[in-house]
Amino acid sequence: DGGITQSPKYLFRKEGQNVTLSCEQNLNHDAMYWYRQDPGQGLRLIYYSQIVNDFQKGDIAEGYSVSREKKESFPLTVTSAQKNPTAFYLCASSISGETQYFGPGTRLLVL
Amino acid sequence: QKEVEQDPGPLSVPEGAIVSLNCTYSNSAFQYFMWYRQYSRKGPELLMYTYSSGNKEDGRFTAQVDKSSKYISLFIRDSQPSDSATYLCAMSFDSNYQLIWGAGTKLIIKP
């Protein structure tokens, strides 16, 4: 089955710790995205990548980092510089920009 | 003023009613318009996709775009309790890899 997988489903972060969220797709899509969703709010773009080895900052990139070494994978690291990381994180991919397909999400909580 | 405005709701209607969900936008350059459905604690799923103006129908769902008024709508006929979810509108410019999102409307269908 083609799709997007995210892991883990839940992630707990201690203060000062960096954590990495996984996103993998087997749809052969060129573009991949990371969004943050806070309760009762829409999606805010963190980073996106149109091709391998290239990525751009979105609206709220501070405190986050990404890599795109393979077409299928786009991991997101939440660094200790992100002071309010508790949120629902969504990964998406698309062939072109118009329609994006989402993974099931990772819920990040701070201990 | 946000680029895309969407009433957060919640909108509560009885089963079987016709539901109307709306978004307004400020930038006349938007060409692609999408509606996503998001169940609680899940990733959004693409529901409807429309290019430029006009109507598009898919089963019980109809998407309308009125570019002259900068207004898009999603109609749901014969609403079911399983339609209870948050509905997000999104739009993009031509050849652009970023989507601009509404905040989402929470819809509750009462049995």
GROMACS .gro file of C-alpha atoms in nm:
model
  222
    1ASP     CA    1   0.000   0.000   0.000
    2GLY     CA    2   0.125   0.349  -0.085
    3GLY     CA    3   0.123   0.608   0.186
    4ILE     CA    4   0.298   0.818   0.443
    5THR     CA    5   0.409   0.683   0.777
    6GLN     CA    6   0.509   0.880   1.083
    7SER     CA    7   0.668   0.751   1.397
    8PRO     CA    8   0.637   0.743   1.683
    9LYS     CA    9   0.269   0.812   1.742
   10TYR     CA   10   0.352   0.973   2.079
   11LEU     CA   11   0.683   1.123   2.183
   12PHE     CA   12   0.792   1.262   2.516
   13ARG     CA   13   1.068   1.517   2.545
   14LYS     CA   14   1.263   1.616   2.852
   15GLU     CA   15   1.378   1.973   2.892
   16GLY     CA   16   1.698   2.043   2.702
   17GLN     CA   17   1.664   1.733   2.488
   18ASN     CA   18   1.656   1.713   2.109
   19VAL     CA   19   1.407   1.468   1.961
   20THR     CA   20   1.360   1.346   1.605
   21LEU     CA   21   1.028   1.268   1.436
   22SER     CA   22   1.032   1.025   1.147
   23CYS     CA   23   0.842   1.066   0.818
   24GLU     CA   24   0.861   0.815   0.532
   25GLN     CA   25   0.664   0.803   0.206
   26ASN     CA   26   0.647   0.545  -0.071
   27LEU     CA   27   0.433   0.753  -0.306
   28ASN     CA   28   0.733   0.865  -0.512
   29HIS     CA   29   0.645   1.227  -0.436
   30ASP     CA   30   0.912   1.490  -0.483
   31ALA     CA   31   0.787   1.740  -0.225
   32MET     CA   32   0.757   1.684   0.149
   33TYR     CA   33   0.638   1.910   0.430
   34TRP     CA   34   0.628   1.941   0.808
   35TYR     CA   35   0.343   2.118   0.983
   36ARG     CA   36   0.265   2.196   1.342
   37GLN     CA   37  -0.095   2.197   1.467
   38ASP     CA   38  -0.195   2.341   1.803
   39PRO     CA   39  -0.539   2.275   1.960
   40GLY     CA   40  -0.817   2.457   1.778
   41GLN     CA   41  -0.576   2.600   1.523
   42GLY     CA   42  -0.494   2.539   1.161
   43LEU     CA   43  -0.170   2.408   1.017
   44ARG     CA   44   0.150   2.609   1.036
   45LEU     CA   45   0.435   2.524   0.801
   46ILE     CA   46   0.770   2.445   0.966
   47TYR     CA   47   0.985   2.329   0.672
   48TYR     CA   48   0.934   2.197   0.322
   49SER     CA   49   1.150   2.027   0.063
   50GLN     CA   50   1.089   2.017  -0.311
   51ILE     CA   51   1.381   1.789  -0.399
   52VAL     CA   52   1.644   1.575  -0.230
   53ASN     CA   53   1.920   1.768  -0.052
   54ASP     CA   54   1.723   2.092  -0.059
   55PHE     CA   55   1.472   2.240   0.186
   56GLN     CA   56   1.325   2.577   0.279
   57LYS     CA   57   1.205   2.733   0.602
   58GLY     CA   58   0.837   2.778   0.654
   59ASP     CA   59   0.661   3.024   0.879
   60ILE     CA   60   0.779   2.882   1.213
   61ALA     CA   61   1.120   2.718   1.150
   62GLU     CA   62   1.295   2.850   1.462
   63GLY     CA   63   1.388   2.569   1.699
   64TYR     CA   64   1.349   2.299   1.432
   65SER     CA   65   1.582   2.135   1.181
   66VAL     CA   66   1.533   1.891   0.893
   67SER     CA   67   1.729   1.686   0.642
   68ARG     CA   68   1.638   1.537   0.304
   69GLU     CA   69   1.902   1.282   0.214
   70LYS     CA   70   1.658   1.043   0.045
   71LYS     CA   71   1.345   1.108  -0.157
   72GLU     CA   72   1.143   0.885   0.074
   73SER     CA   73   1.248   1.036   0.405
   74PHE     CA   74   1.215   1.378   0.568
   75PRO     CA   75   1.293   1.365   0.942
   76LEU     CA   76   1.223   1.660   1.169
   77THR     CA   77   1.435   1.737   1.476
   78VAL     CA   78   1.281   1.944   1.752
   79THR     CA   79   1.576   2.107   1.924
   80SER     CA   80   1.611   2.234   2.278
   81ALA     CA   81   1.581   2.587   2.134
   82GLN     CA   82   1.209   2.524   2.071
   83LYS     CA   83   1.066   2.639   2.402
   84ASN     CA   84   0.706   2.540   2.342
   85PRO     CA   85   0.721   2.212   2.148
   86THR     CA   86   0.399   2.052   2.272
   87ALA     CA   87   0.185   2.008   1.960
   88PHE     CA   88   0.061   1.767   1.696
   89TYR     CA   89   0.316   1.732   1.414
   90LEU     CA   90   0.204   1.639   1.066
   91CYS     CA   91   0.413   1.532   0.769
   92ALA     CA   92   0.281   1.558   0.413
   93SER     CA   93   0.397   1.493   0.060
   94SER     CA   94   0.287   1.600  -0.287
   95ILE     CA   95   0.374   1.549  -0.653
   96SER     CA   96   0.335   1.919  -0.720
   97GLY     CA   97   0.223   2.187  -0.480
   98GLU     CA   98  -0.151   2.181  -0.519
   99THR     CA   99  -0.260   1.872  -0.327
  100GLN     CA  100  -0.084   1.732  -0.025
  101TYR     CA  101  -0.129   1.394   0.137
  102PHE     CA  102  -0.078   1.359   0.509
  103GLY     CA  103   0.059   1.103   0.750
  104PRO     CA  104  -0.118   1.009   1.075
  105GLY     CA  105   0.079   1.256   1.287
  106THR     CA  106   0.303   1.251   1.594
  107ARG     CA  107   0.191   1.400   1.923
  108LEU     CA  108   0.484   1.555   2.111
  109LEU     CA  109   0.455   1.612   2.484
  110VAL     CA  110   0.699   1.769   2.725
  111LEU     CA  111   0.781   1.595   3.054
  112GLN     CA  112  -0.610   4.024   0.856
  113LYS     CA  113  -0.537   3.660   0.779
  114GLU     CA  114  -0.509   3.555   0.415
  115VAL     CA  115  -0.772   3.284   0.468
  116GLU     CA  116  -1.056   3.321   0.716
  117GLN     CA  117  -1.262   3.030   0.843
  118ASP     CA  118  -1.513   3.023   1.127
  119PRO     CA  119  -1.383   2.776   1.388
  120GLY     CA  120  -1.731   2.673   1.503
  121PRO     CA  121  -1.831   2.437   1.642
  122LEU     CA  122  -2.119   2.397   1.399
  123SER     CA  123  -2.378   2.154   1.531
  124VAL     CA  124  -2.655   2.023   1.304
  125PRO     CA  125  -2.900   1.730   1.317
  126GLU     CA  126  -2.841   1.419   1.111
  127GLY     CA  127  -2.976   1.448   0.759
  128ALA     CA  128  -2.936   1.826   0.738
  129ILE     CA  129  -2.751   2.008   0.461
  130VAL     CA  130  -2.426   2.153   0.592
  131SER     CA  131  -2.257   2.462   0.450
  132LEU     CA  132  -1.895   2.533   0.538
  133ASN     CA  133  -1.719   2.844   0.412
  134CYS     CA  134  -1.387   3.022   0.374
  135THR     CA  135  -1.307   3.371   0.258
  136TYR     CA  136  -0.972   3.485   0.129
  137SER     CA  137  -0.802   3.810   0.047
  138ASN     CA  138  -0.557   3.728  -0.232
  139SER     CA  139  -0.717   3.711  -0.576
  140ALA     CA  140  -0.414   3.524  -0.714
  141PHE     CA  141  -0.520   3.193  -0.556
  142GLN     CA  142  -0.601   2.937  -0.826
  143TYR     CA  143  -0.628   2.602  -0.647
  144PHE     CA  144  -0.876   2.537  -0.370
  145MET     CA  145  -0.900   2.233  -0.147
  146TRP     CA  146  -1.109   2.098   0.137
  147TYR     CA  147  -0.959   1.856   0.386
  148ARG     CA  148  -1.136   1.656   0.655
  149GLN     CA  149  -0.958   1.584   0.981
  150TYR     CA  150  -1.088   1.343   1.241
  151SER     CA  151  -0.973   1.391   1.597
  152ARG     CA  152  -0.606   1.298   1.649
  153LYS     CA  153  -0.564   1.198   1.283
  154GLY     CA  154  -0.395   1.352   0.980
  155PRO     CA  155  -0.608   1.556   0.737
  156GLU     CA  156  -0.740   1.377   0.430
  157LEU     CA  157  -0.810   1.544   0.098
  158LEU     CA  158  -1.184   1.567   0.035
  159MET     CA  159  -1.229   1.800  -0.261
  160TYR     CA  160  -0.999   1.977  -0.504
  161THR     CA  161  -1.105   2.256  -0.740
  162TYR     CA  162  -0.911   2.460  -0.989
  163SER     CA  163  -1.028   2.818  -1.047
  164SER     CA  164  -1.401   2.893  -1.029
  165GLY     CA  165  -1.707   2.673  -1.047
  166ASN     CA  166  -1.863   2.375  -0.878
  167LYS     CA  167  -1.742   2.022  -0.824
  168GLU     CA  168  -1.956   1.739  -0.695
  169ASP     CA  169  -1.850   1.408  -0.543
  170GLY     CA  170  -2.126   1.201  -0.388
  171ARG     CA  171  -2.279   1.394  -0.099
  172PHE     CA  172  -2.013   1.666  -0.120
  173THR     CA  173  -2.015   1.977  -0.341
  174ALA     CA  174  -1.737   2.233  -0.352
  175GLN     CA  175  -1.803   2.583  -0.485
  176VAL     CA  176  -1.555   2.855  -0.571
  177ASP     CA  177  -1.664   3.215  -0.629
  178LYS     CA  178  -1.349   3.403  -0.723
  179SER     CA  179  -1.533   3.732  -0.776
  180SER     CA  180  -1.638   3.726  -0.410
  181LYS     CA  181  -1.320   3.548  -0.288
  182TYR     CA  182  -1.536   3.288  -0.122
  183ILE     CA  183  -1.533   2.909  -0.124
  184SER     CA  184  -1.792   2.669   0.015
  185LEU     CA  185  -1.830   2.302   0.092
  186PHE     CA  186  -2.180   2.157   0.104
  187ILE     CA  187  -2.260   1.823   0.262
  188ARG     CA  188  -2.598   1.669   0.181
  189ASP     CA  189  -2.773   1.412   0.399
  190SER     CA  190  -2.518   1.465   0.674
  191GLN     CA  191  -2.420   1.163   0.885
  192PRO     CA  192  -2.269   1.135   1.235
  193SER     CA  193  -1.956   1.000   1.062
  194ASP     CA  194  -1.916   1.342   0.898
  195SER     CA  195  -1.837   1.489   1.241
  196ALA     CA  196  -1.483   1.621   1.203
  197THR     CA  197  -1.286   1.940   1.151
  198TYR     CA  198  -1.296   2.070   0.795
  199LEU     CA  199  -0.998   2.270   0.674
  200CYS     CA  200  -0.988   2.479   0.361
  201ALA     CA  201  -0.658   2.537   0.180
  202MET     CA  202  -0.555   2.723  -0.130
  203SER     CA  203  -0.248   2.791  -0.340
  204PHE     CA  204  -0.113   3.002  -0.624
  205ASP     CA  205  -0.019   2.863  -0.959
  206SER     CA  206   0.309   2.666  -0.953
  207ASN     CA  207   0.363   2.722  -0.583
  208TYR     CA  208   0.450   2.450  -0.341
  209GLN     CA  209   0.292   2.604  -0.035
  210LEU     CA  210  -0.068   2.584   0.074
  211ILE     CA  211  -0.234   2.861   0.271
  212TRP     CA  212  -0.465   2.712   0.533
  213GLY     CA  213  -0.779   2.817   0.710
  214ALA     CA  214  -0.801   2.745   1.083
  215GLY     CA  215  -1.066   2.476   1.033
  216THR     CA  216  -1.434   2.447   1.127
  217LYS     CA  217  -1.538   2.182   1.376
  218LEU     CA  218  -1.858   2.012   1.259
  219ILE     CA  219  -2.080   1.803   1.486
  220ILE     CA  220  -2.363   1.596   1.338
  221LYS     CA  221  -2.616   1.498   1.606
  222PRO     CA  222  -2.791   1.160   1.563
   0.00000   0.00000   0.00000
